[in-house]
Tab-separated table of C-alpha atoms in Angstrom:
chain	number	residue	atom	x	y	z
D	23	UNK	CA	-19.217	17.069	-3.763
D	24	UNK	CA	-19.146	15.166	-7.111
D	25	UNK	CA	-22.507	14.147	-8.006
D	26	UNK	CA	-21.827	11.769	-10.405
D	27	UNK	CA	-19.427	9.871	-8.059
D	28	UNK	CA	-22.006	10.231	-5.498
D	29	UNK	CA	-24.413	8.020	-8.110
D	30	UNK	CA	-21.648	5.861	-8.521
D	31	UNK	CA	-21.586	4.800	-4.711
D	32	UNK	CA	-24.697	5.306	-3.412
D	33	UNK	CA	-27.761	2.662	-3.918
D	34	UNK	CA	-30.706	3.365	-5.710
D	35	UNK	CA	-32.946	2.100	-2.787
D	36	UNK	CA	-33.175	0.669	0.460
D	37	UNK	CA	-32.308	-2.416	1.409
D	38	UNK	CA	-34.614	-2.510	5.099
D	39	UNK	CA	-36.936	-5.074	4.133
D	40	UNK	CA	-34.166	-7.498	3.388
D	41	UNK	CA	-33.347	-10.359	4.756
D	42	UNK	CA	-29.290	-10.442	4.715
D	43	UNK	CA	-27.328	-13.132	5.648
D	44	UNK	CA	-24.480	-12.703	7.980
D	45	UNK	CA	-21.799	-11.773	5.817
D	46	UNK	CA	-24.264	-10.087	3.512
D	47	UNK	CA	-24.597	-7.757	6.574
D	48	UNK	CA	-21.208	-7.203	7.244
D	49	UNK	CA	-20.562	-6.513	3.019
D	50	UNK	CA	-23.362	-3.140	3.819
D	51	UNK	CA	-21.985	-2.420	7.277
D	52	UNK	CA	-18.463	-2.161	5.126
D	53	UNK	CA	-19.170	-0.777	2.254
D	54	UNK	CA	-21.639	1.782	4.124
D	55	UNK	CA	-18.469	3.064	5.482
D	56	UNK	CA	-16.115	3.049	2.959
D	57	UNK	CA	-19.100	5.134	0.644
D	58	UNK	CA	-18.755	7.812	3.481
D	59	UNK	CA	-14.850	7.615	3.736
D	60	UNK	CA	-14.934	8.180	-0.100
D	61	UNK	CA	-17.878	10.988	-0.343
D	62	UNK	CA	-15.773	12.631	2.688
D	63	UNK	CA	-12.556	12.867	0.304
D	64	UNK	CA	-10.631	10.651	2.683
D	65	UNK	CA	-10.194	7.591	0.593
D	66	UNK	CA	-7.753	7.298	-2.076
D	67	UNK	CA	-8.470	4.317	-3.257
D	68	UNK	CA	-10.873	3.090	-6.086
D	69	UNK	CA	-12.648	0.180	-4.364
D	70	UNK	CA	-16.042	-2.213	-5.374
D	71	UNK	CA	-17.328	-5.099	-4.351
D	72	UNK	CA	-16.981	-8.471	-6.715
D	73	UNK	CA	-20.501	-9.747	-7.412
D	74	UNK	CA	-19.317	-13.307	-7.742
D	75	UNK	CA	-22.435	-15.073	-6.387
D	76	UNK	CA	-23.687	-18.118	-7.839
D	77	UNK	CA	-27.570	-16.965	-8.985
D	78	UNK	CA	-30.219	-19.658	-8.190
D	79	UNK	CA	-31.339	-18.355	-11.797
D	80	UNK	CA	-27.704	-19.734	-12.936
D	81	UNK	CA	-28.902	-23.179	-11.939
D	82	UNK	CA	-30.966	-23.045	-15.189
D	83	UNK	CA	-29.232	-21.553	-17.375
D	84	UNK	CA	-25.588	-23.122	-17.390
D	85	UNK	CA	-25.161	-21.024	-20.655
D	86	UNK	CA	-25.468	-17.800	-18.910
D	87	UNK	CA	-22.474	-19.058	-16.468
D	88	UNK	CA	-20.539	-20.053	-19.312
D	89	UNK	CA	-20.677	-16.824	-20.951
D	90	UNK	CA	-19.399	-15.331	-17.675
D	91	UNK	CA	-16.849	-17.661	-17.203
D	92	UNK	CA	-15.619	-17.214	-20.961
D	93	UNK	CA	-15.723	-13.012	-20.193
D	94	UNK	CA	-13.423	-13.719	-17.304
D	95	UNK	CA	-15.110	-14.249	-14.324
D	96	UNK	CA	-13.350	-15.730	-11.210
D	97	UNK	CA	-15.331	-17.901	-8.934
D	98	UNK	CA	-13.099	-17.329	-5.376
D	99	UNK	CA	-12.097	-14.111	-5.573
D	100	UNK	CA	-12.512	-11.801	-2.877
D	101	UNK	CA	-15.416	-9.703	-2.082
D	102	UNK	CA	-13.777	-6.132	-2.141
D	103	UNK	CA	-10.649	-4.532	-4.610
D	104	UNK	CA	-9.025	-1.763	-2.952
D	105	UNK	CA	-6.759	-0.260	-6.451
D	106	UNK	CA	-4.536	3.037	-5.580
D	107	UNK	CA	-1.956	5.072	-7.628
D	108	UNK	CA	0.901	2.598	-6.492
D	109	UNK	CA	-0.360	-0.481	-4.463
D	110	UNK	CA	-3.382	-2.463	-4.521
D	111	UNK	CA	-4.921	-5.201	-2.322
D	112	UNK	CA	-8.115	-7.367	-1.795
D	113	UNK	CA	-10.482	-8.278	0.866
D	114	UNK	CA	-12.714	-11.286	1.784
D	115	UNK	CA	-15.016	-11.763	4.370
D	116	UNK	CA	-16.177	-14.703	6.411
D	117	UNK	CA	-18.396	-14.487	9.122
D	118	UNK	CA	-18.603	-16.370	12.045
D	119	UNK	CA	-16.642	-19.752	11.495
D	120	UNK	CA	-17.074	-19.574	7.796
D	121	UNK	CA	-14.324	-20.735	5.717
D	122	UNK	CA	-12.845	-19.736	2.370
D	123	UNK	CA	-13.951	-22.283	-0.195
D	124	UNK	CA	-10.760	-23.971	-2.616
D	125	UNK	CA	-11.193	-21.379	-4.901
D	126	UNK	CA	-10.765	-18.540	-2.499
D	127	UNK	CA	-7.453	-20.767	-1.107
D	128	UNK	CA	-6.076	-20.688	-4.368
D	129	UNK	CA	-6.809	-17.317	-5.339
D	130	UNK	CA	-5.159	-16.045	-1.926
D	131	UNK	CA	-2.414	-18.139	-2.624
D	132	UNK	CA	-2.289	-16.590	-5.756
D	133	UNK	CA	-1.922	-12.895	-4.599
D	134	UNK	CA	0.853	-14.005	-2.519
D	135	UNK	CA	2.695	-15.267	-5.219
D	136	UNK	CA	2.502	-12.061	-6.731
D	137	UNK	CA	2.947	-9.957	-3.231
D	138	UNK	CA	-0.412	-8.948	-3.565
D	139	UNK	CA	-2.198	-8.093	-0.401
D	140	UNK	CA	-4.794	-10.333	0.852
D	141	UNK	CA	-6.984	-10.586	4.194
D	142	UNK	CA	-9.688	-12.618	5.393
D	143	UNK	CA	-11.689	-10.826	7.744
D	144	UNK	CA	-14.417	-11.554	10.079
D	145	UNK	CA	-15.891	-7.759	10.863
D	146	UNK	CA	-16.790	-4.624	9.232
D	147	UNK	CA	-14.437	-3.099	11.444
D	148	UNK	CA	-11.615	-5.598	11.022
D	149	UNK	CA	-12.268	-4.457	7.507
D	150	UNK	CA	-12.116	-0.541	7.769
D	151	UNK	CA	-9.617	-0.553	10.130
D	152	UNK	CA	-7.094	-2.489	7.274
D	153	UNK	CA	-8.368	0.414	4.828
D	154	UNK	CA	-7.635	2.877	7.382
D	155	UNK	CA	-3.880	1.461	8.282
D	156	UNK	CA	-3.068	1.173	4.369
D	157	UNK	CA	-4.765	4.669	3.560
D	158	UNK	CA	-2.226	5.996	6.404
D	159	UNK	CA	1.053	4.774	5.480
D	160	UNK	CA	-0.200	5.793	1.917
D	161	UNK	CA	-1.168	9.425	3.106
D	162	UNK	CA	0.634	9.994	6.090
D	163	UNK	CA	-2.689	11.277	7.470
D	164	UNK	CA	-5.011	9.505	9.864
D	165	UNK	CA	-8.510	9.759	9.491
């Protein structure tokens, strides 16, 4: 097993005295999986999650946002890439009755423009089990 891409994946620490929201705790749930999908060699894809939270210390300092902003940073886009040798696509979840903000609407509508696959989900496992149907036509294997 690579050990540098194992560094690359895996956290540095626990998360078990957290507090996580609900879609924080489907993020973990899905990206627990996906770590193991990768580490197991059965994921093709080079995936991360978007850190594109607004910061309560970003409430202070506009500046800092503004920097961002200038460096490129999206506010709506999704929570996960998926990028592979010859097709990419994103994912953003919601949970419960949550709904995408404008941003999020226009950056879907976006990807669609440019037939760039998009999906709102509302599970881990709605999640994985898109990665798992794209990593199979991709493949040809099921995992």
């Amino acid at each position: 097993m690579n050990k540098a891409l194992m560094e690359l994946l895996l956290p540095s620490r626990s998360i078990g005295g957290s507090k996580l929201k609900p879609e924080q705790a489907i993020c973990v749930e899905f990206a627990n999986t996906m770590r193991k999908l990768t580490l197991e060699g059965n994921l093709s894809y080079i995936w991360f999650h978007v850190p594109n939270e607004f910061l309560p210390s970003t409430r202070i300092n506009y500046s800092f946002e503004l920097k961002q902003k200038h460096m490129g940073k999206m506010s709506g886009v999704p929570d996960y890439c998926f990028i592979g040798e010859k097709d990419s696509f994103f994912i953003e979840f919601k949970a419960g009755k949550g709904k995408q903000s404008p941003n999020q609407t226009v950056f879907e509508g976006w990807c669609a423009a440019q037939d760039v696959p998009y999906y709102l989900c509302r599970s881990a496992n709605e999640g994985t089990a898109i990665v798992l149907q794209r990593e199979q036509a991709r493949s040809g294997k099921s995992i």
